[in-house]
Tab-separated table of C-alpha atoms in Angstrom:
chain	number	residue	atom	x	y	z
C	1	MET	CA	2.526	63.645	63.777
C	2	ALA	CA	2.796	60.511	65.755
C	3	GLN	CA	-0.840	59.719	65.093
C	4	LYS	CA	-0.427	60.129	61.352
C	5	LYS	CA	2.416	57.630	61.342
C	6	ASP	CA	0.308	55.220	63.373
C	7	THR	CA	-2.641	55.536	60.997
C	8	LYS	CA	-0.352	55.177	58.015
C	9	PHE	CA	0.935	51.827	59.170
C	10	ALA	CA	-2.230	50.798	61.010
C	11	GLY	CA	-3.742	49.272	57.856
C	12	LEU	CA	-0.676	47.151	57.299
C	13	LEU	CA	-0.608	46.014	60.901
C	14	ASP	CA	-4.322	45.212	60.793
C	15	ASP	CA	-3.818	43.045	57.697
C	16	LEU	CA	-1.018	41.169	59.403
C	17	SER	CA	-2.821	40.722	62.691
C	18	GLY	CA	-6.145	39.867	61.049
C	19	SER	CA	-8.005	42.482	63.068
C	20	GLY	CA	-9.189	44.507	60.085
C	21	SER	CA	-12.686	45.662	59.449
C	22	ASP	CA	-15.101	42.776	59.081
C	23	SER	CA	-17.376	44.648	56.728
C	24	GLU	CA	-14.715	44.798	54.003
C	25	SER	CA	-14.004	41.070	54.152
C	26	GLU	CA	-17.736	40.285	54.061
C	27	GLU	CA	-18.143	42.462	50.987
C	28	GLN	CA	-15.268	40.685	49.260
C	29	GLU	CA	-16.796	37.257	50.041
C	30	GLN	CA	-20.150	38.369	48.658
C	31	GLU	CA	-18.507	39.614	45.461
C	32	GLU	CA	-16.641	36.324	45.051
C	33	GLN	CA	-19.858	34.341	45.502
C	34	GLN	CA	-21.643	36.472	42.934
C	35	THR	CA	-18.862	36.007	40.363
C	36	LYS	CA	-18.721	32.245	40.887
C	37	LYS	CA	-21.088	30.227	38.765
C	38	PRO	CA	-23.430	27.957	40.648
C	39	LYS	CA	-22.298	24.356	40.547
C	40	LYS	CA	-24.455	22.209	38.312
C	41	GLU	CA	-25.044	18.560	39.041
C	42	ILE	CA	-23.734	16.331	36.247
C	43	THR	CA	-25.505	13.044	35.655
C	44	VAL	CA	-24.507	9.996	33.647
C	45	GLU	CA	-27.259	10.780	31.135
C	46	ASP	CA	-25.751	14.248	30.537
C	47	LEU	CA	-22.365	12.678	29.889
C	48	GLN	CA	-23.833	10.085	27.520
C	49	ARG	CA	-25.611	12.820	25.560
C	50	VAL	CA	-22.281	14.519	24.823
C	51	GLY	CA	-20.584	11.293	23.800
C	52	PHE	CA	-19.197	9.733	26.978
C	53	LYS	CA	-19.154	5.975	26.801
C	54	GLY	CA	-18.549	4.281	30.092
C	55	GLY	CA	-17.162	0.798	30.319
C	56	PRO	CA	-18.423	-2.030	32.466
C	57	SER	CA	-19.117	-0.925	35.987
C	58	VAL	CA	-18.427	-2.745	39.211
C	59	LEU	CA	-21.849	-1.624	40.360
C	60	HIS	CA	-23.551	-3.867	37.801
C	61	MET	CA	-21.665	-7.036	38.730
C	62	LYS	CA	-23.528	-9.894	40.288
C	63	ALA	CA	-22.724	-10.760	43.851
C	64	PRO	CA	-20.577	-13.873	44.232
C	65	GLN	CA	-22.627	-17.017	44.684
C	66	ASP	CA	-21.707	-19.817	46.993
C	67	GLN	CA	-21.180	-22.888	44.826
C	68	GLY	CA	-20.859	-25.282	47.683
C	69	PRO	CA	-17.750	-27.262	48.472
C	70	GLN	CA	-15.186	-27.110	45.687
C	71	ASN	CA	-13.190	-30.139	44.616
C	72	TRP	CA	-9.724	-29.234	43.375
C	73	ASN	CA	-8.653	-32.807	42.612
C	74	TRP	CA	-7.710	-33.877	39.104
C	75	SER	CA	-10.480	-35.374	37.021
C	76	ASP	CA	-10.282	-38.057	34.354
C	77	GLY	CA	-13.134	-36.445	32.385
C	78	ARG	CA	-15.694	-39.231	32.752
C	79	GLN	CA	-18.237	-37.069	34.559
C	80	LEU	CA	-18.154	-34.368	31.888
C	81	LYS	CA	-18.258	-36.930	29.090
C	82	ASN	CA	-21.455	-38.406	30.493
C	83	LYS	CA	-23.052	-34.954	30.383
C	84	GLU	CA	-22.184	-34.421	26.677
C	85	GLU	CA	-24.801	-35.157	24.065
C	86	GLU	CA	-24.161	-37.806	21.440
C	87	GLU	CA	-23.305	-36.399	18.036
C	88	THR	CA	-25.925	-37.279	15.454
C	89	LEU	CA	-25.111	-38.869	12.120
C	90	GLU	CA	-26.001	-35.644	10.290
C	91	GLU	CA	-23.661	-33.583	12.482
C	92	ARG	CA	-20.833	-36.069	11.895
C	93	ARG	CA	-21.392	-35.898	8.137
C	94	GLN	CA	-21.307	-32.082	8.228
C	95	THR	CA	-18.099	-32.088	10.270
C	96	GLN	CA	-16.469	-34.558	7.888
C	97	GLU	CA	-17.566	-32.514	4.867
C	98	ARG	CA	-16.158	-29.281	6.325
C	99	ALA	CA	-12.850	-30.950	7.108
C	100	THR	CA	-12.634	-32.507	3.637
C	101	VAL	CA	-13.377	-29.232	1.844
C	102	GLY	CA	-10.729	-27.480	3.927
C	103	VAL	CA	-8.119	-30.119	3.082
C	104	GLU	CA	-8.974	-29.947	-0.627
C	105	GLN	CA	-8.604	-26.160	-0.665
C	106	THR	CA	-5.302	-26.373	1.176
C	107	ALA	CA	-4.049	-28.971	-1.320
C	108	MET	CA	-5.070	-26.723	-4.247
C	109	PHE	CA	-3.207	-23.765	-2.738
C	110	ALA	CA	-0.123	-25.898	-2.114
C	111	GLN	CA	-0.192	-27.228	-5.697
C	112	ALA	CA	-0.516	-23.681	-7.078
C	113	ALA	CA	2.421	-22.553	-4.938
C	114	LEU	CA	4.559	-25.440	-6.198
C	115	THR	CA	3.808	-24.729	-9.860
C	116	HIS	CA	4.511	-21.027	-9.343
C	117	ALA	CA	7.838	-21.785	-7.649
C	118	GLU	CA	8.830	-24.141	-10.480
C	119	ARG	CA	7.906	-21.545	-13.105
C	120	MET	CA	10.023	-18.942	-11.290
C	121	ARG	CA	12.984	-21.340	-11.128
C	122	GLU	CA	12.691	-22.035	-14.868
C	123	GLU	CA	12.558	-18.315	-15.717
C	124	LYS	CA	15.598	-17.685	-13.541
C	125	ARG	CA	17.492	-20.524	-15.243
C	126	LEU	CA	16.629	-19.176	-18.734
C	127	GLU	CA	17.689	-15.673	-17.740
C	128	LYS	CA	20.986	-17.005	-16.410
C	129	GLU	CA	21.621	-18.895	-19.670
C	130	LEU	CA	20.874	-15.754	-21.698
C	131	LYS	CA	23.346	-13.718	-19.621
C	132	GLU	CA	26.028	-16.368	-20.130
C	133	LYS	CA	25.438	-16.267	-23.900
C	134	GLU	CA	25.775	-12.488	-23.881
C	135	LYS	CA	29.064	-12.739	-22.006
C	136	ARG	CA	30.464	-14.993	-24.736
C	137	LEU	CA	29.604	-12.522	-27.534
C	138	SER	CA	32.288	-10.197	-28.909
C	139	PHE	CA	32.017	-6.415	-28.596
C	140	ASN	CA	30.822	-6.034	-32.195
C	141	GLN	CA	28.128	-8.683	-31.709
C	142	LYS	CA	26.902	-6.928	-28.556
C	143	GLU	CA	26.737	-3.584	-30.371
C	144	LYS	CA	24.784	-5.170	-33.248
C	145	ARG	CA	22.293	-6.641	-30.796
C	146	LYS	CA	21.877	-3.227	-29.154
C	147	ARG	CA	21.331	-1.535	-32.528
C	148	ASP	CA	18.725	-4.111	-33.490
C	149	SER	CA	16.819	-3.679	-30.218
C	150	GLY	CA	17.059	0.133	-30.296
C	151	GLN	CA	19.319	0.397	-27.255
C	152	GLN	CA	22.334	1.702	-29.130
C	153	ALA	CA	24.377	4.250	-27.227
C	154	ARG	CA	24.371	7.371	-29.347
C	155	GLY	CA	27.625	9.040	-30.265
C	156	LYS	CA	28.945	12.097	-28.493
C	157	ASN	CA	28.864	14.216	-31.676
C	158	TYR	CA	25.652	16.201	-31.261
C	159	VAL	CA	25.759	17.749	-34.730
C	160	GLU	CA	25.805	14.370	-36.408
C	161	GLU	CA	23.108	13.156	-34.016
C	162	GLU	CA	20.835	16.084	-34.898
C	163	LYS	CA	21.417	15.493	-38.620
C	164	ARG	CA	20.544	11.842	-38.218
C	165	LEU	CA	17.346	12.666	-36.289
C	166	ALA	CA	16.356	15.294	-38.875
C	167	ALA	CA	16.909	12.842	-41.704
C	168	ALA	CA	14.890	10.189	-39.924
C	169	TRP	CA	12.080	12.656	-39.257
C	170	ALA	CA	12.069	13.914	-42.886
C	171	SER	CA	11.904	10.380	-44.236
C	172	THR	CA	8.760	9.483	-42.255
C	173	PRO	CA	5.537	10.254	-44.114
C	174	ALA	CA	3.613	13.179	-42.632
C	175	SER	CA	0.204	12.295	-41.340
C	176	THR	CA	-2.606	14.455	-42.618
C	177	PRO	CA	-5.203	15.658	-40.130
C	178	GLU	CA	-8.640	14.349	-40.883
């Protein structure tokens, strides 16, 4: 019986001590290798084919060039001005023309904005005057104006309202289908 107990726990002890059968562990490693997919090399071309767009790379940068001794003193600009080319008469004329056209367009836009603003002020003033006139009217005059413009508040008596609508509808001539 003692041997059965030893064999029962021997597998557990072997797992803990690492002294198990080597053939089982080799078989497991082989199975794992067979189930794993072989690694495939991925190239930049493969990535570009599926839509990858890489940005600028440090690998493509030029090596720094030695520019000789650098002068960090302030300059008055005379050296650079001597290197500039003289502007021809035609170039000056084109520059002047572009500047003039731009100023003319800006002036036209400004003038249009001013006229629009004045028109808006005038409309606002007229509207204000109209409101003041309406305030001075009596209740009866306001109701008459509403009736004339079709904005009259209808009465609360629905029977009379329906009669009035029916009479108005009956008095309009019926159109005949053609």
